[in-house]
Coordinates of C-alpha atoms in Angstrom, one line a residue:
M1 CA -0.2 0.0 -0.1
L2 CA 2.5 2.5 0.6
S3 CA 4.3 2.0 -2.6
S4 CA 1.1 2.6 -4.4
R5 CA 1.3 6.3 -2.5
I6 CA 5.0 6.9 -3.3
F7 CA 5.4 8.8 -6.5
I8 CA 9.1 8.7 -6.5
W9 CA 11.3 7.2 -3.9
Q10 CA 14.2 9.4 -2.5
R11 CA 17.8 7.9 -1.2
L12 CA 19.5 10.1 0.5
A13 CA 23.4 9.7 0.9
R14 CA 25.2 9.8 4.0
L15 CA 26.4 13.3 5.0
T16 CA 30.5 13.5 5.0
P17 CA 32.2 14.5 7.9
E18 CA 32.8 18.5 6.5
E19 CA 28.8 18.1 5.5
V20 CA 27.9 17.0 9.0
L21 CA 29.8 20.0 10.5
D22 CA 28.1 22.1 8.0
V23 CA 24.3 21.2 8.2
I24 CA 23.9 19.8 11.6
P25 CA 24.6 23.0 13.5
L26 CA 21.8 24.6 11.1
Y27 CA 19.3 21.8 11.4
H28 CA 18.7 22.7 15.3
L29 CA 19.6 25.4 18.0
L30 CA 21.0 22.5 20.1
W31 CA 23.6 21.7 17.6
A32 CA 23.8 25.4 16.6
E33 CA 25.6 26.2 19.9
A34 CA 27.3 22.8 20.4
D35 CA 31.3 22.6 19.9
P36 CA 32.1 21.2 16.5
A37 CA 34.2 18.9 18.2
D38 CA 31.2 17.1 20.0
I39 CA 29.0 17.4 16.7
A40 CA 32.0 15.4 14.9
F41 CA 32.1 12.6 18.2
A42 CA 28.5 12.4 17.8
D43 CA 28.8 11.6 14.2
Q44 CA 31.9 9.6 14.9
H45 CA 30.1 7.4 17.7
A46 CA 26.4 7.5 16.9
T47 CA 25.1 8.8 13.7
H48 CA 27.5 8.1 11.1
G49 CA 26.3 11.0 8.7
N50 CA 22.6 9.5 8.6
F51 CA 20.4 12.2 9.0
R52 CA 17.6 10.2 10.5
N53 CA 19.7 9.1 13.3
W54 CA 20.5 12.8 13.8
A55 CA 17.3 13.7 14.3
R56 CA 16.8 10.3 16.8
L57 CA 20.0 11.8 18.7
T58 CA 18.6 15.4 18.9
A59 CA 15.5 14.2 20.6
H60 CA 17.3 12.1 23.3
T61 CA 20.0 14.4 23.5
H62 CA 17.0 17.3 24.2
T63 CA 16.0 15.3 26.8
A64 CA 19.2 15.0 28.7
L65 CA 19.7 18.6 28.6
Q66 CA 16.2 18.7 30.2
R67 CA 16.6 16.7 32.7
T68 CA 19.9 17.5 33.6
G69 CA 19.4 21.1 33.5
R70 CA 22.7 22.0 31.4
T71 CA 22.3 24.3 28.6
R72 CA 24.8 23.0 26.2
V73 CA 26.0 19.2 24.7
D74 CA 29.0 17.6 25.9
Q75 CA 30.1 14.4 25.7
E76 CA 29.0 13.3 28.9
V77 CA 25.5 14.2 28.1
L78 CA 26.0 12.6 24.5
R79 CA 27.0 9.3 25.8
W80 CA 24.0 9.2 27.8
A81 CA 21.8 9.8 24.5
F82 CA 23.7 7.3 22.7
S83 CA 23.0 4.7 25.0
R84 CA 19.0 5.4 24.4
L85 CA 20.0 4.8 20.6
G86 CA 19.9 1.3 20.9
P87 CA 22.4 -1.1 18.8
T88 CA 21.3 0.9 15.3
G89 CA 22.4 4.1 16.6

């Protein structure tokens, strides 16, 4: 049924590490204020240039920041968020 509703399937290539550093800070304010080294760390350990993974990580990272009262992403927050992604993260 789904394929009958899809006019054109779109395949998105993974973002390169350079594209991640350009695009992800524009994607969400959470990343706009993050250290580029932390964005690269997240990409290397969890998202692997996959935008869907970035969306999931953003949601979990936002939750972590709210729960801890922190205002900026750091590697401790990211590690907590990674643990919520499951084996496909």
